[in-house]
JSON list of C-alpha atoms in Angstrom, two decimals:
[
{"chain": "T", "resi": 30, "resn": "MET", "atom": "CA", "xyz": [-63.51, -124.48, -42.02]},
{"chain": "T", "resi": 31, "resn": "THR", "atom": "CA", "xyz": [-63.49, -128.12, -43.08]},
{"chain": "T", "resi": 32, "resn": "ALA", "atom": "CA", "xyz": [-62.51, -129.15, -46.58]},
{"chain": "T", "resi": 33, "resn": "PRO", "atom": "CA", "xyz": [-65.46, -129.87, -48.86]},
{"chain": "T", "resi": 34, "resn": "LYS", "atom": "CA", "xyz": [-66.31, -133.39, -49.96]},
{"chain": "T", "resi": 35, "resn": "VAL", "atom": "CA", "xyz": [-64.98, -133.88, -53.48]},
{"chain": "T", "resi": 36, "resn": "PHE", "atom": "CA", "xyz": [-65.44, -136.55, -56.12]},
{"chain": "T", "resi": 37, "resn": "GLY", "atom": "CA", "xyz": [-64.03, -136.52, -59.63]},
{"chain": "T", "resi": 38, "resn": "ILE", "atom": "CA", "xyz": [-65.08, -137.68, -63.06]},
{"chain": "T", "resi": 39, "resn": "ALA", "atom": "CA", "xyz": [-62.07, -138.56, -65.20]},
{"chain": "T", "resi": 40, "resn": "GLY", "atom": "CA", "xyz": [-61.78, -139.77, -68.76]},
{"chain": "T", "resi": 41, "resn": "TRP", "atom": "CA", "xyz": [-60.48, -138.99, -72.19]},
{"chain": "T", "resi": 42, "resn": "LYS", "atom": "CA", "xyz": [-62.08, -136.54, -74.64]},
{"chain": "T", "resi": 43, "resn": "ASN", "atom": "CA", "xyz": [-65.61, -137.65, -75.63]},
{"chain": "T", "resi": 44, "resn": "SER", "atom": "CA", "xyz": [-65.73, -140.28, -72.87]},
{"chain": "T", "resi": 45, "resn": "GLY", "atom": "CA", "xyz": [-69.01, -138.94, -71.44]},
{"chain": "T", "resi": 46, "resn": "LYS", "atom": "CA", "xyz": [-67.59, -136.89, -68.54]},
{"chain": "T", "resi": 47, "resn": "THR", "atom": "CA", "xyz": [-69.71, -133.78, -69.07]},
{"chain": "T", "resi": 48, "resn": "GLY", "atom": "CA", "xyz": [-72.98, -135.66, -69.62]},
{"chain": "T", "resi": 49, "resn": "LEU", "atom": "CA", "xyz": [-72.36, -137.70, -66.48]},
{"chain": "T", "resi": 50, "resn": "ALA", "atom": "CA", "xyz": [-71.44, -134.58, -64.48]},
{"chain": "T", "resi": 51, "resn": "VAL", "atom": "CA", "xyz": [-74.62, -132.79, -65.57]},
{"chain": "T", "resi": 52, "resn": "ARG", "atom": "CA", "xyz": [-76.81, -135.80, -64.74]},
{"chain": "T", "resi": 53, "resn": "LEU", "atom": "CA", "xyz": [-75.12, -136.16, -61.32]},
{"chain": "T", "resi": 54, "resn": "VAL", "atom": "CA", "xyz": [-75.64, -132.48, -60.50]},
{"chain": "T", "resi": 55, "resn": "THR", "atom": "CA", "xyz": [-79.32, -132.88, -61.41]},
{"chain": "T", "resi": 56, "resn": "GLU", "atom": "CA", "xyz": [-79.65, -136.07, -59.34]},
{"chain": "T", "resi": 57, "resn": "PHE", "atom": "CA", "xyz": [-77.88, -134.76, -56.23]},
{"chain": "T", "resi": 58, "resn": "THR", "atom": "CA", "xyz": [-79.82, -131.47, -56.42]},
{"chain": "T", "resi": 59, "resn": "ARG", "atom": "CA", "xyz": [-83.08, -133.42, -56.70]},
{"chain": "T", "resi": 60, "resn": "ARG", "atom": "CA", "xyz": [-82.03, -135.26, -53.53]},
{"chain": "T", "resi": 61, "resn": "GLY", "atom": "CA", "xyz": [-81.64, -131.94, -51.72]},
{"chain": "T", "resi": 62, "resn": "TYR", "atom": "CA", "xyz": [-77.86, -131.50, -51.78]},
{"chain": "T", "resi": 63, "resn": "LYS", "atom": "CA", "xyz": [-76.02, -128.27, -52.56]},
{"chain": "T", "resi": 64, "resn": "ILE", "atom": "CA", "xyz": [-73.55, -129.13, -55.35]},
{"chain": "T", "resi": 65, "resn": "SER", "atom": "CA", "xyz": [-70.69, -127.13, -56.82]},
{"chain": "T", "resi": 66, "resn": "THR", "atom": "CA", "xyz": [-68.56, -128.11, -59.79]},
{"chain": "T", "resi": 67, "resn": "ILE", "atom": "CA", "xyz": [-65.06, -127.47, -61.06]},
{"chain": "T", "resi": 68, "resn": "LYS", "atom": "CA", "xyz": [-64.33, -128.13, -64.74]},
{"chain": "T", "resi": 69, "resn": "HIS", "atom": "CA", "xyz": [-60.73, -128.21, -65.93]},
{"chain": "T", "resi": 70, "resn": "ALA", "atom": "CA", "xyz": [-60.16, -127.06, -69.51]},
{"chain": "T", "resi": 71, "resn": "HIS", "atom": "CA", "xyz": [-57.03, -127.95, -71.44]},
{"chain": "T", "resi": 72, "resn": "HIS", "atom": "CA", "xyz": [-57.43, -124.96, -73.73]},
{"chain": "T", "resi": 73, "resn": "ASP", "atom": "CA", "xyz": [-58.07, -121.25, -73.62]},
{"chain": "T", "resi": 74, "resn": "PHE", "atom": "CA", "xyz": [-61.69, -120.42, -72.93]},
{"chain": "T", "resi": 75, "resn": "ASP", "atom": "CA", "xyz": [-63.84, -117.34, -72.53]},
{"chain": "T", "resi": 76, "resn": "ILE", "atom": "CA", "xyz": [-67.10, -116.76, -70.70]},
{"chain": "T", "resi": 77, "resn": "ASP", "atom": "CA", "xyz": [-67.35, -113.21, -71.90]},
{"chain": "T", "resi": 78, "resn": "LYS", "atom": "CA", "xyz": [-68.68, -111.76, -75.16]},
{"chain": "T", "resi": 79, "resn": "VAL", "atom": "CA", "xyz": [-66.40, -109.66, -77.32]},
{"chain": "T", "resi": 80, "resn": "GLY", "atom": "CA", "xyz": [-67.40, -106.04, -76.91]},
{"chain": "T", "resi": 81, "resn": "ALA", "atom": "CA", "xyz": [-69.21, -106.50, -73.56]},
{"chain": "T", "resi": 82, "resn": "ASP", "atom": "CA", "xyz": [-68.19, -104.05, -70.83]},
{"chain": "T", "resi": 83, "resn": "SER", "atom": "CA", "xyz": [-66.55, -106.80, -68.77]},
{"chain": "T", "resi": 84, "resn": "TYR", "atom": "CA", "xyz": [-64.62, -107.99, -71.84]},
{"chain": "T", "resi": 85, "resn": "ARG", "atom": "CA", "xyz": [-63.40, -104.46, -72.40]},
{"chain": "T", "resi": 86, "resn": "HIS", "atom": "CA", "xyz": [-62.29, -104.24, -68.74]},
{"chain": "T", "resi": 87, "resn": "ARG", "atom": "CA", "xyz": [-60.24, -107.45, -69.13]},
{"chain": "T", "resi": 88, "resn": "GLN", "atom": "CA", "xyz": [-58.78, -106.32, -72.45]},
{"chain": "T", "resi": 89, "resn": "ALA", "atom": "CA", "xyz": [-57.72, -103.08, -70.77]},
{"chain": "T", "resi": 90, "resn": "GLY", "atom": "CA", "xyz": [-55.65, -105.13, -68.32]},
{"chain": "T", "resi": 91, "resn": "ALA", "atom": "CA", "xyz": [-57.84, -105.70, -65.24]},
{"chain": "T", "resi": 92, "resn": "HIS", "atom": "CA", "xyz": [-56.53, -108.47, -63.00]},
{"chain": "T", "resi": 93, "resn": "GLU", "atom": "CA", "xyz": [-60.04, -109.53, -61.89]},
{"chain": "T", "resi": 94, "resn": "VAL", "atom": "CA", "xyz": [-63.39, -108.50, -63.31]},
{"chain": "T", "resi": 95, "resn": "THR", "atom": "CA", "xyz": [-66.57, -109.18, -61.37]},
{"chain": "T", "resi": 96, "resn": "ILE", "atom": "CA", "xyz": [-69.98, -109.05, -63.01]},
{"chain": "T", "resi": 97, "resn": "VAL", "atom": "CA", "xyz": [-72.94, -108.85, -60.63]},
{"chain": "T", "resi": 98, "resn": "SER", "atom": "CA", "xyz": [-76.68, -108.93, -61.30]},
{"chain": "T", "resi": 99, "resn": "GLY", "atom": "CA", "xyz": [-79.80, -109.80, -59.34]},
{"chain": "T", "resi": 100, "resn": "THR", "atom": "CA", "xyz": [-79.53, -113.45, -60.42]},
{"chain": "T", "resi": 101, "resn": "ARG", "atom": "CA", "xyz": [-75.79, -114.31, -60.42]},
{"chain": "T", "resi": 102, "resn": "TYR", "atom": "CA", "xyz": [-72.27, -113.06, -60.23]},
{"chain": "T", "resi": 103, "resn": "ALA", "atom": "CA", "xyz": [-69.06, -114.18, -61.88]},
{"chain": "T", "resi": 104, "resn": "ILE", "atom": "CA", "xyz": [-65.46, -113.33, -61.15]},
{"chain": "T", "resi": 105, "resn": "MET", "atom": "CA", "xyz": [-63.02, -113.66, -64.01]},
{"chain": "T", "resi": 106, "resn": "HIS", "atom": "CA", "xyz": [-59.39, -113.79, -62.96]},
{"chain": "T", "resi": 107, "resn": "GLU", "atom": "CA", "xyz": [-56.81, -113.15, -65.65]},
{"chain": "T", "resi": 108, "resn": "LEU", "atom": "CA", "xyz": [-53.56, -115.05, -65.11]},
{"chain": "T", "resi": 109, "resn": "ARG", "atom": "CA", "xyz": [-51.59, -112.65, -67.32]},
{"chain": "T", "resi": 110, "resn": "GLY", "atom": "CA", "xyz": [-48.74, -115.12, -67.68]},
{"chain": "T", "resi": 111, "resn": "ALA", "atom": "CA", "xyz": [-48.88, -116.48, -64.12]},
{"chain": "T", "resi": 112, "resn": "ALA", "atom": "CA", "xyz": [-49.09, -120.23, -63.59]},
{"chain": "T", "resi": 113, "resn": "GLU", "atom": "CA", "xyz": [-52.44, -121.97, -63.59]},
{"chain": "T", "resi": 114, "resn": "PRO", "atom": "CA", "xyz": [-53.68, -122.13, -59.97]},
{"chain": "T", "resi": 115, "resn": "GLU", "atom": "CA", "xyz": [-53.25, -125.40, -58.11]},
{"chain": "T", "resi": 116, "resn": "PHE", "atom": "CA", "xyz": [-56.36, -127.54, -57.67]},
{"chain": "T", "resi": 117, "resn": "GLU", "atom": "CA", "xyz": [-56.46, -126.90, -53.89]},
{"chain": "T", "resi": 118, "resn": "GLU", "atom": "CA", "xyz": [-56.36, -123.13, -54.46]},
{"chain": "T", "resi": 119, "resn": "VAL", "atom": "CA", "xyz": [-59.36, -123.32, -56.79]},
{"chain": "T", "resi": 120, "resn": "LEU", "atom": "CA", "xyz": [-61.23, -125.57, -54.35]},
{"chain": "T", "resi": 121, "resn": "ALA", "atom": "CA", "xyz": [-60.57, -123.13, -51.50]},
{"chain": "T", "resi": 122, "resn": "ARG", "atom": "CA", "xyz": [-62.31, -120.30, -53.41]},
{"chain": "T", "resi": 123, "resn": "LEU", "atom": "CA", "xyz": [-65.67, -122.10, -53.52]},
{"chain": "T", "resi": 124, "resn": "SER", "atom": "CA", "xyz": [-68.51, -121.33, -51.14]},
{"chain": "T", "resi": 125, "resn": "PRO", "atom": "CA", "xyz": [-69.53, -124.06, -48.69]},
{"chain": "T", "resi": 126, "resn": "CYS", "atom": "CA", "xyz": [-71.55, -126.89, -50.22]},
{"chain": "T", "resi": 127, "resn": "ASP", "atom": "CA", "xyz": [-72.35, -130.57, -49.68]},
{"chain": "T", "resi": 128, "resn": "LEU", "atom": "CA", "xyz": [-70.26, -131.91, -52.57]},
{"chain": "T", "resi": 129, "resn": "VAL", "atom": "CA", "xyz": [-67.92, -130.59, -55.25]},
{"chain": "T", "resi": 130, "resn": "LEU", "atom": "CA", "xyz": [-67.97, -132.62, -58.46]},
{"chain": "T", "resi": 131, "resn": "ILE", "atom": "CA", "xyz": [-64.72, -132.31, -60.38]},
{"chain": "T", "resi": 132, "resn": "GLU", "atom": "CA", "xyz": [-64.66, -132.81, -64.15]},
{"chain": "T", "resi": 133, "resn": "GLY", "atom": "CA", "xyz": [-61.19, -133.33, -65.52]},
{"chain": "T", "resi": 134, "resn": "TYR", "atom": "CA", "xyz": [-58.15, -132.98, -63.28]},
{"chain": "T", "resi": 135, "resn": "LYS", "atom": "CA", "xyz": [-57.50, -136.66, -63.95]},
{"chain": "T", "resi": 136, "resn": "ARG", "atom": "CA", "xyz": [-54.14, -136.58, -62.15]},
{"chain": "T", "resi": 137, "resn": "GLU", "atom": "CA", "xyz": [-55.43, -135.18, -58.82]},
{"chain": "T", "resi": 138, "resn": "PRO", "atom": "CA", "xyz": [-55.33, -137.51, -55.79]},
{"chain": "T", "resi": 139, "resn": "ILE", "atom": "CA", "xyz": [-59.09, -137.46, -55.21]},
{"chain": "T", "resi": 140, "resn": "PRO", "atom": "CA", "xyz": [-61.65, -140.27, -55.42]},
{"chain": "T", "resi": 141, "resn": "LYS", "atom": "CA", "xyz": [-63.05, -140.45, -58.92]},
{"chain": "T", "resi": 142, "resn": "ILE", "atom": "CA", "xyz": [-65.00, -142.47, -61.41]},
{"chain": "T", "resi": 143, "resn": "GLU", "atom": "CA", "xyz": [-63.59, -143.16, -64.86]},
{"chain": "T", "resi": 144, "resn": "ALA", "atom": "CA", "xyz": [-65.99, -142.45, -67.74]},
{"chain": "T", "resi": 145, "resn": "ARG", "atom": "CA", "xyz": [-65.55, -144.63, -70.81]},
{"chain": "T", "resi": 146, "resn": "ARG", "atom": "CA", "xyz": [-67.36, -144.57, -74.15]},
{"chain": "T", "resi": 147, "resn": "LEU", "atom": "CA", "xyz": [-66.67, -146.42, -77.35]},
{"chain": "T", "resi": 148, "resn": "GLU", "atom": "CA", "xyz": [-66.63, -143.06, -79.20]},
{"chain": "T", "resi": 149, "resn": "ALA", "atom": "CA", "xyz": [-63.87, -141.63, -76.97]},
{"chain": "T", "resi": 150, "resn": "ALA", "atom": "CA", "xyz": [-60.86, -140.14, -78.75]},
{"chain": "T", "resi": 151, "resn": "ASN", "atom": "CA", "xyz": [-58.56, -142.34, -76.64]},
{"chain": "T", "resi": 152, "resn": "ARG", "atom": "CA", "xyz": [-59.78, -145.61, -75.11]},
{"chain": "T", "resi": 153, "resn": "THR", "atom": "CA", "xyz": [-56.70, -146.38, -73.02]},
{"chain": "T", "resi": 154, "resn": "PRO", "atom": "CA", "xyz": [-58.02, -147.24, -69.53]},
{"chain": "T", "resi": 155, "resn": "LEU", "atom": "CA", "xyz": [-56.98, -144.82, -66.78]},
{"chain": "T", "resi": 156, "resn": "ALA", "atom": "CA", "xyz": [-57.89, -147.08, -63.84]},
{"chain": "T", "resi": 157, "resn": "PRO", "atom": "CA", "xyz": [-54.89, -149.43, -63.99]},
{"chain": "T", "resi": 158, "resn": "ASP", "atom": "CA", "xyz": [-52.51, -146.50, -63.40]},
{"chain": "T", "resi": 159, "resn": "ASP", "atom": "CA", "xyz": [-54.65, -144.41, -61.01]},
{"chain": "T", "resi": 160, "resn": "PRO", "atom": "CA", "xyz": [-55.27, -145.78, -57.51]},
{"chain": "T", "resi": 161, "resn": "TYR", "atom": "CA", "xyz": [-57.81, -143.00, -56.87]},
{"chain": "T", "resi": 162, "resn": "ILE", "atom": "CA", "xyz": [-60.26, -144.34, -59.46]},
{"chain": "T", "resi": 163, "resn": "ALA", "atom": "CA", "xyz": [-62.95, -146.04, -57.37]},
{"chain": "T", "resi": 164, "resn": "ALA", "atom": "CA", "xyz": [-65.24, -147.22, -60.20]},
{"chain": "T", "resi": 165, "resn": "ILE", "atom": "CA", "xyz": [-65.84, -147.18, -63.93]},
{"chain": "T", "resi": 166, "resn": "ALA", "atom": "CA", "xyz": [-68.93, -145.84, -65.76]},
{"chain": "T", "resi": 167, "resn": "THR", "atom": "CA", "xyz": [-69.12, -147.15, -69.30]},
{"chain": "T", "resi": 168, "resn": "ASP", "atom": "CA", "xyz": [-71.33, -147.67, -72.35]},
{"chain": "T", "resi": 169, "resn": "HIS", "atom": "CA", "xyz": [-69.75, -151.03, -73.19]},
{"chain": "T", "resi": 170, "resn": "PRO", "atom": "CA", "xyz": [-68.81, -154.21, -71.32]},
{"chain": "T", "resi": 171, "resn": "VAL", "atom": "CA", "xyz": [-65.69, -153.96, -69.13]},
{"chain": "T", "resi": 172, "resn": "THR", "atom": "CA", "xyz": [-64.48, -157.20, -67.58]},
{"chain": "T", "resi": 173, "resn": "ASP", "atom": "CA", "xyz": [-60.76, -156.64, -66.98]},
{"chain": "T", "resi": 174, "resn": "THR", "atom": "CA", "xyz": [-61.13, -154.89, -63.60]},
{"chain": "T", "resi": 175, "resn": "ALA", "atom": "CA", "xyz": [-61.95, -155.61, -59.98]},
{"chain": "T", "resi": 176, "resn": "LEU", "atom": "CA", "xyz": [-63.51, -152.13, -59.63]},
{"chain": "T", "resi": 177, "resn": "PRO", "atom": "CA", "xyz": [-67.29, -151.63, -59.60]},
{"chain": "T", "resi": 178, "resn": "VAL", "atom": "CA", "xyz": [-68.57, -151.06, -63.14]},
{"chain": "T", "resi": 179, "resn": "PHE", "atom": "CA", "xyz": [-71.69, -148.98, -63.79]},
{"chain": "T", "resi": 180, "resn": "ASP", "atom": "CA", "xyz": [-73.69, -148.31, -66.92]},
{"chain": "T", "resi": 181, "resn": "LEU", "atom": "CA", "xyz": [-72.74, -144.76, -67.92]},
{"chain": "T", "resi": 182, "resn": "ASP", "atom": "CA", "xyz": [-76.43, -143.80, -67.90]},
{"chain": "T", "resi": 183, "resn": "ASP", "atom": "CA", "xyz": [-77.29, -145.32, -64.49]},
{"chain": "T", "resi": 184, "resn": "THR", "atom": "CA", "xyz": [-77.09, -141.96, -62.77]},
{"chain": "T", "resi": 185, "resn": "ALA", "atom": "CA", "xyz": [-78.97, -142.96, -59.60]},
{"chain": "T", "resi": 186, "resn": "ALA", "atom": "CA", "xyz": [-76.68, -145.93, -58.91]},
{"chain": "T", "resi": 187, "resn": "ILE", "atom": "CA", "xyz": [-73.57, -143.83, -59.60]},
{"chain": "T", "resi": 188, "resn": "ALA", "atom": "CA", "xyz": [-74.89, -141.08, -57.29]},
{"chain": "T", "resi": 189, "resn": "ASP", "atom": "CA", "xyz": [-75.54, -143.68, -54.56]},
{"chain": "T", "resi": 190, "resn": "PHE", "atom": "CA", "xyz": [-71.97, -144.95, -54.96]},
{"chain": "T", "resi": 191, "resn": "ILE", "atom": "CA", "xyz": [-70.48, -141.44, -54.78]},
{"chain": "T", "resi": 192, "resn": "ALA", "atom": "CA", "xyz": [-72.58, -140.56, -51.72]},
{"chain": "T", "resi": 193, "resn": "GLU", "atom": "CA", "xyz": [-71.29, -143.68, -49.97]},
{"chain": "T", "resi": 194, "resn": "ILE", "atom": "CA", "xyz": [-67.64, -143.07, -50.93]},
{"chain": "T", "resi": 195, "resn": "VAL", "atom": "CA", "xyz": [-67.57, -139.43, -49.75]},
{"chain": "T", "resi": 196, "resn": "GLY", "atom": "CA", "xyz": [-69.85, -139.96, -46.76]},
{"chain": "T", "resi": 197, "resn": "LEU", "atom": "CA", "xyz": [-72.76, -137.74, -47.77]},
{"chain": "T", "resi": 198, "resn": "GLU", "atom": "CA", "xyz": [-75.43, -137.89, -45.11]},
{"chain": "T", "resi": 199, "resn": "ALA", "atom": "CA", "xyz": [-78.80, -139.06, -46.38]},
{"chain": "T", "resi": 200, "resn": "ARG", "atom": "CA", "xyz": [-81.46, -136.38, -46.84]},
{"chain": "T", "resi": 201, "resn": "PRO", "atom": "CA", "xyz": [-85.05, -137.00, -45.71]}
]
């Protein structure tokens, strides 16, 4: 099996990463591509409601809990003190698709676009120290770079750029 095409969206907190990721998923899906996403969280999170059966299974000590319905399924894997899985391990668990958009994982050696907003918690540019950043998407003028610079809201142009970088074949 060949490795999936991946492209990342990196940036500091409140830099517009999630909004851009959501718009890109919508745009690529509209174009007929099958898109998966991986979102890295720097904090504890839960996708389960307190008191739900699956929550109770996890609280009881289950290593993995799978919830299945007629519309979706989810597998929750409890680390129980084990190390966070490596990026490649997470990627390998995904079903085949045309493109995996990665939100976060700013240190991974994958092609990515840096999201920048004036309201970001930290406005230190990532691009000067990350050779994998291929472009910048921003809500303000950026002139101190040789990289392509896109308006943060120009989703179609950013999608075109990503498709070219990863080699997505055009859909009719």
